[in-house]
Amino acid sequence: MLTSVPEALNAFSAGLILISAFAMVATRQVRGVLRFFVYQSLLLSLSSFVLGYGTHSIHLWALGVITIAAKVVAIPFVLRRLLPGDFYERREISQAVNIPSSLLLALLLTLVSEFITGPVVSAAHDSVLRVNVPVGLAGVLIGAYSLVARREAIPQLIGILAMENGAFFAGISIAPELPLIAELAVAVDVVLIVVVVGLLTRSIQQTLGTTEAAALSELKEEPVEWH
Amino acid sequence: MALIAVVAIPVVAALLCWIGLFRRYAWGITLAATWSVFALCVFVSARVAAGDRVVGLAGWLECDGLSALVLLLVSFVCAVACIFAGGYMHRAEHESEPRLWWFYSNYNLLVFALLAVPALAEPNLAWVCMELVTLFAVLLVGFDSTSSALEAAWKFAVLTIMGAPVALFGFFIMFWAFRSGTGGAWETWDALRSAAPSLDPNLLKLAFLLVFVGFGAKSGLAPMHTWLPDAHSQAPTPVCAVLSGVKTTVPLYIILRLLSVILASPAARVGGWLIGLGLLSVGIAAFLLLQVRDYKRMFAFSTVEHMGIILTASGLATRAADFGAVSQMLNHAITKSLCFYVAGIILLALGTREIESVRGLFRVSPFAGSALLLSCLAIAGAPPFPIFLSEFSILSAGVRSGQYATVWILAILIVVAFVAILLHANRMVFGKPTLPCPRVLLPATCRVAVFVAAAPVIILGVYIPPPLHNLLRLAAVQLGGR
């Protein structure tokens, strides 16, 4: 099936990306979640380097460099500057769903994304596509799921960023000639997301004394009594 | 040139507000910037309405009927909201606040991002600017730093930023469809649209579905609407007007652009999705409107309702319904921003957001009372006002295209929302005042903003100037219904 070294390497990093997505779901400590996100971003850039080498595409090389600069260097740096150190030692004791069930659900989401993309991908005779699109969609879905299951602010933020990684992992196979300016803009945008949400988390911490998103439940709809 | 200035001026103004020397004049700078942007947008849309194609940078900044309409709406609402901010933000409780310059700097950046989305011809960059809109809006929603404002900002941030990677995935798939259909890389919306007939319809539908879900969350369509009432009730009032009036319209603009690509492809059909989700939004909003307690939330739910109506109309996919959809976009923007200015005045005068505690507003403050009555009648869609006209034209377009079930459901839900809004308005405006409340002198800028915002709401109901009518017609053509 696999014909060349770059494709084999890409498939290898696809597997590891999926595993790091599962690891993010299974980790309680904030620091651990952040670490797995950085690993995942490194794998994403590895994939775009090897695919760039295989297809002689300068765009993919640039994307790999941008990914490292934004997600491996800038995002952890910004988070550490914005939030105090003890923040990362925190562990989430109560999650909406316990971890074994979460992993099971993540597995289910992976199967679902294989099913959804299967017919579309198999029409294109390209073995890279067949690996990247289902894994990318699984990354997006698992990230979205961890947003729902997580209670702490920063793991929720990292869930969003992991969704972005999933989208890009599919993107490097299906849209390799994306204009460079768009890629740069997306990277700047991702860092800005972290700055804004980090600032917001800091003011929530200062005002409410907690960063549990579950504590934010003041605003809701209550029925009015008609006279 | 004009188009470049439109996106450059707000950035310059934002930088000026940052510089220490000018921080004291932040409001003046923002006012000058937003009004000159509005003047330029009028100029650009007048040229578009006369049949020209306005190009700022070929392939990057271009403007056709639909984008000119959105530019015009965004610049108008942002300019009037800036007048309102003058009196509203500079009250006693904010005066000690040294961060007002920060507010205006952010506001200018939000205006920039809102204008850039319709002005950009490159879809991926439009996606990026849509993200920027969300981020600057999050900072403005949380500006007050009270616990409820921060909660609203958090929900807003998580739910709407989460939509972005989903939409990005959709854009990648669109790119894939374009590449495998034509062999090249796409540049603009127009290139995508003219290539649409030769693209794989299944990929197009998948891409549209992902973008629809991702940006539908950003424009507050039901089931992803839950952040909207919180954000639109907790943000400072001028920001509410911008968020509710145009920030919800801008992601819808991108959805409609993609819809025109889908309609250009003979095999891909998505009208059913649009009508289904549109009617769901209208329905959920209509019944939540009946039981709402907070008048700012009431106007927020009415925004969900109107987004649903626009979506349903564009799902009908006829030329007449498209005309109704773009008119509804226009009328929603001008009327909803007026509603939030009025809500802001009531909040200033009475200091409460609860419908229950506002009684006999007409006696407490005749100005606020009559403004509330006018804006509620206008937003609910009572006859002499423009929303009545656009809703009526959507319904009649539906009847003419034979989609009776859709029209019936839509009409019933519109009536439910109408009754709900007017019941609340009736209880607030008339009756005996319950709060022993001293007459407050409203800031002059707030009054001016209400008058400026009310003028088009009153005029457009009876007379639409020919250039504007032309612009609406061109925008409807862009939607691509038959």
XYZ file of C-alpha atoms in Angstrom:
709
model
C 0.000 0.000 0.000
C 2.534 2.551 1.163
C 4.808 3.427 -1.648
C 7.304 5.937 -0.336
C 9.144 6.915 2.800
C 7.401 10.311 3.187
C 4.001 8.655 2.996
C 5.021 6.066 5.555
C 6.319 8.765 7.873
C 3.132 10.758 7.399
C 1.014 7.733 8.290
C 3.193 7.146 11.351
C 2.703 10.704 12.579
C -1.028 10.449 11.824
C -1.187 7.566 14.269
C 0.732 9.510 16.891
C -1.503 12.567 16.377
C -4.537 10.434 17.049
C -2.865 8.988 20.151
C -2.016 12.472 21.444
C -5.642 13.511 20.918
C -6.681 10.548 23.084
C -3.993 11.455 25.617
C -5.396 14.983 25.911
C -8.777 13.504 26.760
C -7.240 11.158 29.329
C -4.989 13.651 31.138
C -6.208 15.385 34.271
C -3.392 17.798 34.933
C -3.431 21.102 33.033
C 0.320 20.922 32.414
C -0.035 17.463 30.879
C -2.762 18.592 28.499
C -0.593 21.474 27.345
C 2.365 19.132 26.863
C 0.373 16.739 24.688
C -0.880 19.679 22.642
C 2.728 20.716 21.975
C 3.611 17.138 20.946
C 0.624 17.083 18.620
C 1.677 20.358 16.999
C 5.214 19.026 16.538
C 3.794 15.948 14.816
C 1.664 18.167 12.594
C 4.713 20.110 11.483
C 6.644 16.842 10.982
C 3.878 15.674 8.679
C 3.896 18.888 6.703
C 7.700 18.710 6.357
C 7.669 15.142 5.035
C 4.743 15.818 2.701
C 6.471 19.012 1.562
C 9.597 16.932 0.865
C 7.588 14.285 -0.962
C 5.636 16.708 -3.173
C 8.372 19.372 -3.472
C 5.964 21.953 -2.105
C 7.533 25.022 -0.538
C 4.134 25.904 0.926
C 4.118 22.870 3.183
C 7.636 23.597 4.422
C 6.541 27.118 5.274
C 3.463 25.773 7.004
C 5.635 23.471 9.111
C 7.812 26.373 10.213
C 4.756 28.541 10.946
C 3.190 25.738 13.007
C 6.315 25.345 15.134
C 6.638 29.101 15.640
C 2.982 29.595 16.581
C 1.950 26.439 18.399
C 5.160 25.023 19.853
C 6.880 28.284 20.799
C 4.423 31.182 20.975
C 1.339 29.579 22.542
C 3.021 27.937 25.582
C 5.039 31.135 26.066
C 1.950 33.362 25.997
C 0.048 31.051 28.357
C 2.894 31.025 30.856
C 3.184 34.792 30.748
C -0.528 35.349 31.230
C -1.313 32.840 33.962
C 0.542 32.101 37.211
C 2.616 28.917 37.554
C 0.434 27.127 40.092
C -2.229 27.136 37.440
C -0.562 24.341 35.556
C -0.245 22.081 38.574
C -3.997 21.995 38.932
C -5.833 18.740 38.406
C -9.405 18.411 37.392
C -11.055 16.214 39.939
C -14.568 16.325 38.578
C -15.147 15.934 34.890
C -18.565 15.765 33.346
C -17.807 12.216 32.110
C -15.236 9.903 33.699
C -12.059 9.202 31.795
C -12.660 5.589 30.645
C -16.037 6.540 29.192
C -14.458 9.612 27.601
C -11.870 7.443 25.886
C -14.576 5.129 24.672
C -16.496 8.076 23.252
C -13.337 9.393 21.591
C -12.883 5.989 19.974
C -16.461 6.132 18.765
C -15.863 9.601 17.286
C -12.824 8.254 15.426
C -14.923 5.491 13.907
C -17.633 7.978 12.969
C -15.177 10.235 11.176
C -13.791 7.226 9.288
C -17.349 6.420 8.212
C -18.227 9.976 7.170
C -15.115 10.603 5.135
C -14.671 7.088 3.774
C -16.842 7.389 0.645
C -15.484 10.832 -0.256
C -11.852 9.913 0.291
C -11.832 6.576 -1.466
C -12.997 8.296 -4.668
C -9.693 10.184 -4.716
C -6.841 7.807 -5.505
C -4.350 9.244 -3.078
C -3.053 7.298 -0.106
C -2.111 10.458 1.845
C -5.677 11.730 1.629
C -6.983 8.416 2.896
C -4.932 8.782 6.046
C -5.123 12.498 6.723
C -8.767 13.376 6.162
C -10.288 10.821 8.583
C -7.611 11.463 11.214
C -8.041 15.230 10.816
C -11.803 15.013 11.227
C -11.324 12.744 14.244
C -9.018 15.401 15.713
C -11.692 18.073 15.209
C -14.437 15.920 16.759
C -12.357 14.779 19.749
C -11.305 18.394 20.393
C -14.957 19.475 20.321
C -15.838 16.636 22.679
C -13.143 17.594 25.180
C -14.604 21.112 25.203
C -17.861 19.650 26.435
C -16.324 17.244 28.928
C -13.729 19.571 30.466
C -14.506 21.857 33.360
C -11.353 23.964 33.609
C -10.843 26.973 31.364
C -7.391 26.198 29.978
C -8.097 22.574 28.930
C -11.169 23.933 27.147
C -8.980 26.428 25.295
C -6.537 23.669 24.373
C -9.481 21.626 23.099
C -10.226 24.432 20.614
C -6.578 24.548 19.556
C -6.542 20.764 19.087
C -9.565 21.141 16.801
C -7.512 23.589 14.759
C -4.650 21.056 14.590
C -7.061 18.425 13.297
C -8.365 20.767 10.597
C -4.825 21.573 9.522
C -3.771 17.930 9.459
C -6.489 17.300 6.904
C -5.639 20.619 5.240
C -2.023 19.742 4.449
C -3.224 16.825 2.360
C -6.218 18.387 0.622
C -5.252 22.058 0.296
C -1.460 22.203 0.059
C -1.334 25.307 -2.144
C -3.193 27.567 0.244
C -1.854 31.120 -0.165
C 0.989 31.730 2.240
C -0.567 34.926 3.548
C -3.651 32.985 4.587
C -1.519 30.461 6.476
C 0.371 33.230 8.240
C -2.867 34.980 9.103
C -4.318 31.776 10.541
C -1.209 31.316 12.700
C -1.375 34.878 14.016
C -5.038 34.316 14.623
C -4.420 31.194 16.710
C -1.942 33.057 18.899
C -4.458 35.901 19.280
C -7.100 33.391 20.397
C -4.752 32.287 23.144
C -4.020 35.884 24.181
C -7.695 36.863 24.321
C -8.935 33.734 26.066
C -5.939 33.844 28.416
C -6.728 37.452 29.363
C -10.347 36.504 29.874
C -9.362 33.548 32.065
C -7.163 35.828 34.137
C -9.958 38.307 34.765
C -12.356 35.457 35.593
C -9.792 34.150 38.072
C -9.429 37.611 39.630
C -13.148 38.339 39.824
C -14.594 34.951 40.715
C -11.574 33.242 42.291
C -12.023 30.120 40.197
C -11.459 29.065 36.623
C -13.981 26.287 36.580
C -16.231 26.993 33.651
C -18.983 25.181 35.539
C -18.984 28.014 38.103
C -20.230 30.321 35.365
C -23.926 29.642 35.554
C -25.558 32.856 36.638
C -27.134 33.777 33.326
C -30.005 31.619 32.237
C -33.568 31.751 31.108
C -36.207 31.685 33.821
C -39.854 31.674 32.889
C -41.841 34.799 33.638
C -45.164 34.652 35.470
C -47.949 36.250 33.501
C -50.586 38.091 35.483
C -8.675 53.571 -3.308
C -11.866 54.182 -1.342
C -12.057 50.523 -0.426
C -8.497 50.473 0.901
C -9.255 53.557 2.996
C -12.367 51.870 4.389
C -10.312 49.112 5.997
C -7.249 51.254 6.754
C -8.945 54.115 8.619
C -10.185 52.029 11.603
C -6.725 50.476 12.056
C -5.101 53.915 12.105
C -7.730 55.134 14.562
C -7.097 52.122 16.815
C -3.372 52.876 16.837
C -4.021 56.542 17.618
C -6.181 55.558 20.591
C -3.252 53.510 21.928
C -0.793 56.395 21.838
C -0.594 58.104 25.239
C -0.914 61.623 23.914
C -4.201 60.957 22.142
C -5.820 58.701 24.738
C -7.906 61.569 26.105
C -9.403 62.171 22.682
C -10.159 58.516 21.974
C -13.881 59.154 21.535
C -13.322 62.026 19.118
C -10.864 60.007 17.060
C -13.237 57.045 16.882
C -16.147 59.297 15.964
C -14.194 60.933 13.138
C -12.952 57.549 11.906
C -16.318 55.766 11.919
C -18.148 58.631 10.223
C -15.528 59.062 7.519
C -15.683 55.296 6.944
C -19.455 55.584 6.652
C -19.119 58.391 4.104
C -16.675 56.295 2.073
C -18.989 53.280 2.240
C -21.877 55.401 0.961
C -19.637 56.503 -1.891
C -18.571 52.912 -2.666
C -22.124 51.578 -2.551
C -23.402 54.412 -4.715
C -20.862 53.429 -7.358
C -21.781 49.757 -7.011
C -25.478 50.628 -7.292
C -24.744 52.580 -10.480
C -23.352 49.377 -11.972
C -19.594 49.792 -11.391
C -17.428 47.156 -9.837
C -15.320 48.762 -7.125
C -11.845 47.262 -6.856
C -9.366 48.268 -4.157
C -6.650 45.695 -4.794
C -7.513 43.336 -7.631
C -8.008 39.817 -6.301
C -7.923 40.920 -2.655
C -10.227 43.849 -1.965
C -13.243 43.893 -4.224
C -16.820 44.915 -3.788
C -20.026 43.783 -5.487
C -23.686 44.300 -4.606
C -23.850 41.976 -1.607
C -20.583 43.119 -0.053
C -21.464 46.790 -0.653
C -24.730 46.283 1.213
C -22.974 44.650 4.174
C -20.292 47.375 4.190
C -22.971 50.040 4.243
C -24.831 48.406 7.139
C -21.701 47.779 9.213
C -20.387 51.312 8.763
C -23.745 52.924 9.544
C -24.389 50.931 12.717
C -20.807 51.374 13.937
C -20.909 55.126 13.338
C -24.179 55.660 15.198
C -23.091 53.341 18.022
C -20.025 55.508 18.440
C -22.198 58.618 18.979
C -24.158 56.669 21.574
C -20.986 55.498 23.293
C -20.054 59.132 23.875
C -22.771 59.659 26.450
C -23.114 56.086 27.630
C -19.533 55.143 28.340
C -18.514 58.499 29.842
C -20.906 58.293 32.768
C -19.751 58.692 36.344
C -19.064 55.008 36.944
C -16.846 54.802 33.899
C -15.228 58.227 34.185
C -12.798 57.026 36.852
C -12.063 54.060 34.645
C -8.724 54.742 32.950
C -9.414 52.088 30.328
C -11.789 54.039 28.113
C -9.063 54.525 25.514
C -8.640 50.751 25.566
C -12.353 50.335 24.909
C -12.208 52.652 21.881
C -9.037 51.106 20.543
C -10.711 47.720 20.658
C -13.891 49.115 19.182
C -11.951 50.442 16.185
C -10.328 47.054 15.682
C -13.750 45.396 15.792
C -14.978 47.865 13.153
C -11.935 47.041 11.021
C -12.544 43.305 11.201
C -16.279 43.674 10.515
C -15.568 45.771 7.418
C -12.761 43.534 6.199
C -14.936 40.400 5.956
C -17.214 41.742 3.188
C -14.435 43.772 1.532
C -12.066 40.801 1.126
C -12.416 38.770 -2.044
C -10.185 35.947 -0.749
C -12.288 33.431 1.211
C -9.541 32.231 3.558
C -8.668 35.745 4.639
C -12.365 36.422 5.162
C -12.310 33.439 7.542
C -9.380 34.952 9.425
C -11.115 38.326 9.742
C -14.260 36.582 10.973
C -12.116 35.122 13.747
C -10.752 38.580 14.552
C -14.315 39.883 14.810
C -15.034 37.248 17.445
C -11.884 37.977 19.430
C -12.327 41.751 19.579
C -16.005 41.301 20.355
C -15.122 38.968 23.258
C -12.861 41.627 24.761
C -15.614 44.248 24.441
C -18.307 41.987 25.949
C -16.120 41.391 28.995
C -15.202 45.077 29.291
C -17.238 45.703 32.447
C -15.424 42.905 34.329
C -18.461 42.075 36.464
C -19.011 38.396 37.081
C -21.977 38.210 34.737
C -20.172 40.116 31.966
C -17.213 37.748 32.253
C -19.514 34.737 32.214
C -21.184 36.052 29.059
C -17.807 36.713 27.461
C -16.597 33.210 28.319
C -19.627 31.444 26.859
C -19.434 33.683 23.816
C -15.723 32.951 23.354
C -15.923 29.172 23.735
C -19.004 28.590 21.592
C -18.070 30.896 18.756
C -14.333 30.212 18.602
C -15.186 26.506 18.539
C -17.073 27.102 15.294
C -13.940 28.412 13.604
C -11.947 25.166 13.130
C -15.099 23.474 11.843
C -15.534 26.233 9.263
C -11.815 26.052 8.448
C -12.207 22.348 7.702
C -15.043 23.302 5.380
C -12.860 25.846 3.579
C -10.134 23.222 3.123
C -12.638 20.827 1.590
C -13.903 23.602 -0.683
C -10.309 24.191 -1.724
C -9.911 20.473 -2.397
C -13.050 20.428 -4.537
C -11.738 23.422 -6.480
C -8.322 21.868 -6.993
C -9.597 18.500 -8.136
C -12.249 20.124 -10.348
C -10.147 22.753 -12.107
C -6.551 21.832 -11.367
C -5.643 25.266 -10.027
C -5.711 27.088 -6.736
C -8.599 29.408 -6.004
C -8.243 33.122 -5.502
C -11.602 34.781 -5.075
C -15.268 34.139 -4.368
C -15.989 34.889 -8.022
C -13.495 32.318 -9.287
C -15.042 29.750 -6.981
C -18.525 30.591 -8.127
C -17.786 30.454 -11.829
C -16.014 27.103 -11.370
C -18.881 25.654 -9.306
C -20.662 23.736 -12.125
C -17.561 21.596 -12.725
C -16.918 20.778 -9.046
C -17.844 17.572 -7.240
C -21.304 18.278 -5.717
C -20.731 15.931 -2.763
C -17.576 17.741 -1.725
C -19.340 21.081 -2.155
C -22.183 19.947 0.070
C -19.818 18.623 2.734
C -17.853 21.882 2.690
C -21.022 23.946 2.900
C -22.322 21.865 5.797
C -19.125 22.393 7.804
C -18.986 26.141 7.141
C -22.695 26.400 7.853
C -22.306 24.727 11.252
C -19.154 26.683 12.095
C -20.400 30.130 11.136
C -23.996 29.367 12.072
C -22.724 29.206 15.658
C -21.205 32.638 15.162
C -24.379 34.178 13.815
C -26.502 32.748 16.597
C -28.618 30.217 14.771
C -30.493 27.765 17.003
C -29.224 25.108 18.465
C -25.973 27.081 18.780
C -27.656 30.296 19.909
C -27.216 29.968 23.676
C -24.319 32.409 23.934
C -26.196 35.165 22.122
C -28.694 36.394 24.725
C -25.969 36.412 27.397
C -23.437 38.302 25.320
C -25.993 40.743 23.934
C -27.462 41.519 27.323
C -24.227 41.907 29.296
C -22.076 43.875 26.877
C -21.996 47.693 27.113
C -24.980 48.989 25.106
C -23.117 50.471 22.100
C -21.364 47.124 21.701
C -24.724 45.307 21.921
C -26.007 47.419 19.047
C -23.016 46.495 16.892
C -23.101 42.818 17.907
C -26.808 42.333 17.407
C -27.203 44.632 14.428
C -24.289 43.607 12.236
C -21.947 41.120 13.942
C -24.539 38.377 13.422
C -25.059 39.441 9.803
C -21.396 39.190 8.831
C -20.961 35.396 9.323
C -24.323 35.003 7.619
C -22.817 36.939 4.698
C -20.126 34.261 4.326
C -22.741 31.489 4.498
C -24.771 33.257 1.797
C -21.669 33.646 -0.389
C -21.092 29.908 -0.205
C -24.776 29.324 -0.827
C -24.450 31.170 -4.134
C -21.599 28.785 -5.026
C -23.807 25.800 -4.212
C -26.697 27.205 -6.246
C -24.382 27.661 -9.212
C -23.713 23.914 -9.158
C -26.613 22.048 -10.771
C -26.346 18.883 -8.655
C -25.898 20.192 -5.106
C -29.070 21.161 -3.218
C -29.044 22.506 0.323
C -32.283 24.535 0.478
C -33.862 22.031 2.869
C -31.088 22.440 5.453
C -31.405 26.209 5.365
C -35.180 26.178 5.681
C -35.086 23.573 8.458
C -32.500 25.295 10.584
C -33.968 28.721 9.817
C -37.447 27.699 10.955
C -35.952 26.048 14.055
C -34.246 29.344 14.964
C -37.397 31.355 14.396
C -39.444 28.876 16.429
C -37.108 28.648 19.412
C -36.708 32.432 19.477
C -40.450 33.056 19.208
C -41.292 30.868 22.195
C -38.381 32.111 24.296
C -39.542 35.660 23.540
C -42.815 34.882 25.311
C -41.089 34.099 28.595
C -38.185 36.489 28.617
C -37.571 38.617 31.739
C -34.900 41.030 30.651
C -35.603 43.568 27.915
C -32.067 43.392 26.493
C -32.433 39.611 26.239
C -35.773 40.181 24.520
C -34.053 42.135 21.753
C -31.314 39.485 21.618
C -33.842 36.693 21.023
C -35.456 38.789 18.355
C -32.045 38.780 16.630
C -32.086 34.954 16.617
C -35.562 35.169 15.102
C -34.438 37.508 12.328
C -31.361 35.459 11.474
C -33.695 32.476 11.116
C -36.003 34.448 8.830
C -33.107 35.525 6.583
C -31.856 31.939 6.417
C -35.297 30.551 5.602
C -35.762 33.156 2.875
C -32.432 32.345 1.267
C -33.323 28.641 1.440
C -36.395 29.303 -0.710
C -33.898 30.154 -3.470
C -36.035 32.329 -5.690
C -35.062 35.816 -6.837
C -37.971 37.422 -4.997
C -37.195 35.596 -1.752
C -33.532 36.616 -2.061
C -34.649 40.220 -2.402
C -36.664 39.765 0.775
C -33.641 38.216 2.513
C -31.277 41.066 1.739
C -33.945 43.669 2.625
C -34.447 41.837 5.908
C -30.684 42.075 6.507
C -30.821 45.826 5.954
C -33.941 46.371 8.027
C -32.759 44.129 10.841
C -29.466 46.017 11.132
C -30.993 49.488 11.317
C -33.948 48.534 13.519
C -32.109 46.269 15.952
C -29.406 48.830 16.612
C -32.149 51.389 17.369
C -33.708 48.898 19.812
C -30.464 48.541 21.724
C -29.950 52.320 21.950
C -33.430 52.590 23.435
C -32.643 49.725 25.825
C -29.492 51.582 26.804
C -31.452 54.754 27.570
C -33.915 52.839 29.744
C -31.018 51.228 31.575
C -29.489 54.670 32.133
C -32.785 56.144 33.327
C -34.011 53.302 35.554
C -30.936 51.217 36.317
C -32.726 47.889 35.858
C -32.804 45.327 33.076
C -35.950 43.572 34.280
C -39.130 43.943 32.289
C -41.036 43.356 35.532
C -39.662 46.506 37.203
C -40.225 48.810 34.259
C -43.781 50.128 34.356
C -45.307 53.311 33.045
C -42.184 54.330 31.250
C -44.213 56.830 29.281
C -44.829 58.884 32.434
C -41.319 58.513 33.829
C -39.633 59.585 30.642
C -41.818 60.425 27.657
C -38.788 60.344 25.365
C -37.689 56.831 26.394
C -41.299 55.616 26.450
C -42.138 56.736 22.949
C -38.790 55.552 21.625
C -39.397 52.097 23.148
C -42.876 51.891 21.660
C -41.564 52.898 18.252
C -38.652 50.489 18.296
C -40.740 47.558 19.544
C -43.365 48.142 16.862
C -40.609 48.382 14.260
C -38.701 45.264 15.362
C -41.845 43.154 15.729
C -42.792 44.047 12.163
C -45.841 46.296 12.462
C -47.076 47.745 9.156
C -45.592 51.149 8.507
C -42.088 49.953 9.326
C -39.532 48.390 6.944
C -39.364 44.963 8.635
C -43.040 44.468 7.809
C -42.256 45.065 4.153
C -39.374 42.608 3.980
C -41.163 39.904 5.971
C -44.220 40.329 3.769
C -42.142 40.074 0.608
C -40.455 36.888 1.897
C -43.836 35.305 2.663
C -45.322 36.303 -0.670
C -42.243 35.023 -2.508
C -42.724 31.703 -0.708
C -46.363 31.545 -1.765
C -45.455 32.326 -5.365
C -42.883 29.537 -5.453
C -45.466 27.133 -4.039
C -43.716 26.305 -0.744
C -46.877 26.624 1.322
C -45.805 24.576 4.358
C -42.732 26.723 4.925
C -44.742 29.903 4.518
C -47.427 28.768 6.942
C -44.991 27.776 9.674
C -42.943 30.937 9.192
C -46.020 33.165 9.281
C -47.362 31.582 12.465
C -43.986 31.886 14.234
C -43.609 35.511 13.135
C -47.024 36.259 14.597
C -46.093 34.561 17.895
C -42.921 36.660 18.115
C -44.889 39.793 17.218
C -47.418 39.200 19.977
C -44.686 38.407 22.513
C -42.679 41.553 21.829
C -45.710 43.830 21.875
C -47.064 42.299 25.101
C -43.774 43.067 26.827
C -43.617 46.537 25.287
C -47.188 47.260 26.379
C -46.399 46.318 29.967
C -43.292 48.466 30.009
C -44.581 51.596 28.285
C -48.068 52.049 29.747
C -49.547 51.712 33.212
C -48.588 53.169 36.542
C -44.912 53.673 37.359
C -43.887 51.260 40.141
C -40.387 52.568 40.716
C -40.340 55.920 42.478
C -37.712 57.121 40.145
C -36.312 60.606 39.728
C -36.238 62.051 36.256
C -32.795 61.520 34.873
C -31.252 63.848 32.376
C -30.216 61.631 29.482
C -26.879 62.468 27.860
C -27.341 64.562 24.722
C -25.289 62.174 22.573
C -27.608 59.296 23.490
C -30.629 61.303 22.359
C -28.877 62.277 19.138
C -27.961 58.646 18.470
C -31.583 57.568 18.932
C -32.780 60.235 16.482
C -30.122 59.377 13.905
C -30.880 55.654 14.225
C -34.658 56.180 14.091
C -34.555 58.259 10.898
C -33.908 55.385 8.444
C -36.313 53.101 10.339
C -39.116 55.607 9.785
C -38.145 56.684 6.267
C -37.399 53.267 4.706
C -40.860 52.027 5.608
C -42.485 54.473 3.220
C -39.758 55.377 0.755
C -36.708 53.477 -0.462
C -34.342 55.727 -2.436
C -33.733 54.349 -5.953
C -29.940 53.800 -5.482
C -30.605 51.760 -2.332
C -33.277 49.758 -4.135
C -30.780 49.117 -6.909
C -28.186 47.975 -4.409
C -30.663 45.563 -2.811
C -31.544 44.194 -6.223
C -27.875 43.652 -7.084
C -27.271 41.994 -3.730
C -30.232 39.672 -4.315
C -28.792 38.722 -7.710
C -25.539 37.770 -5.953
C -27.374 35.240 -3.807
C -28.059 33.316 -6.980
C -31.711 32.278 -6.616
C -33.701 31.747 -9.780
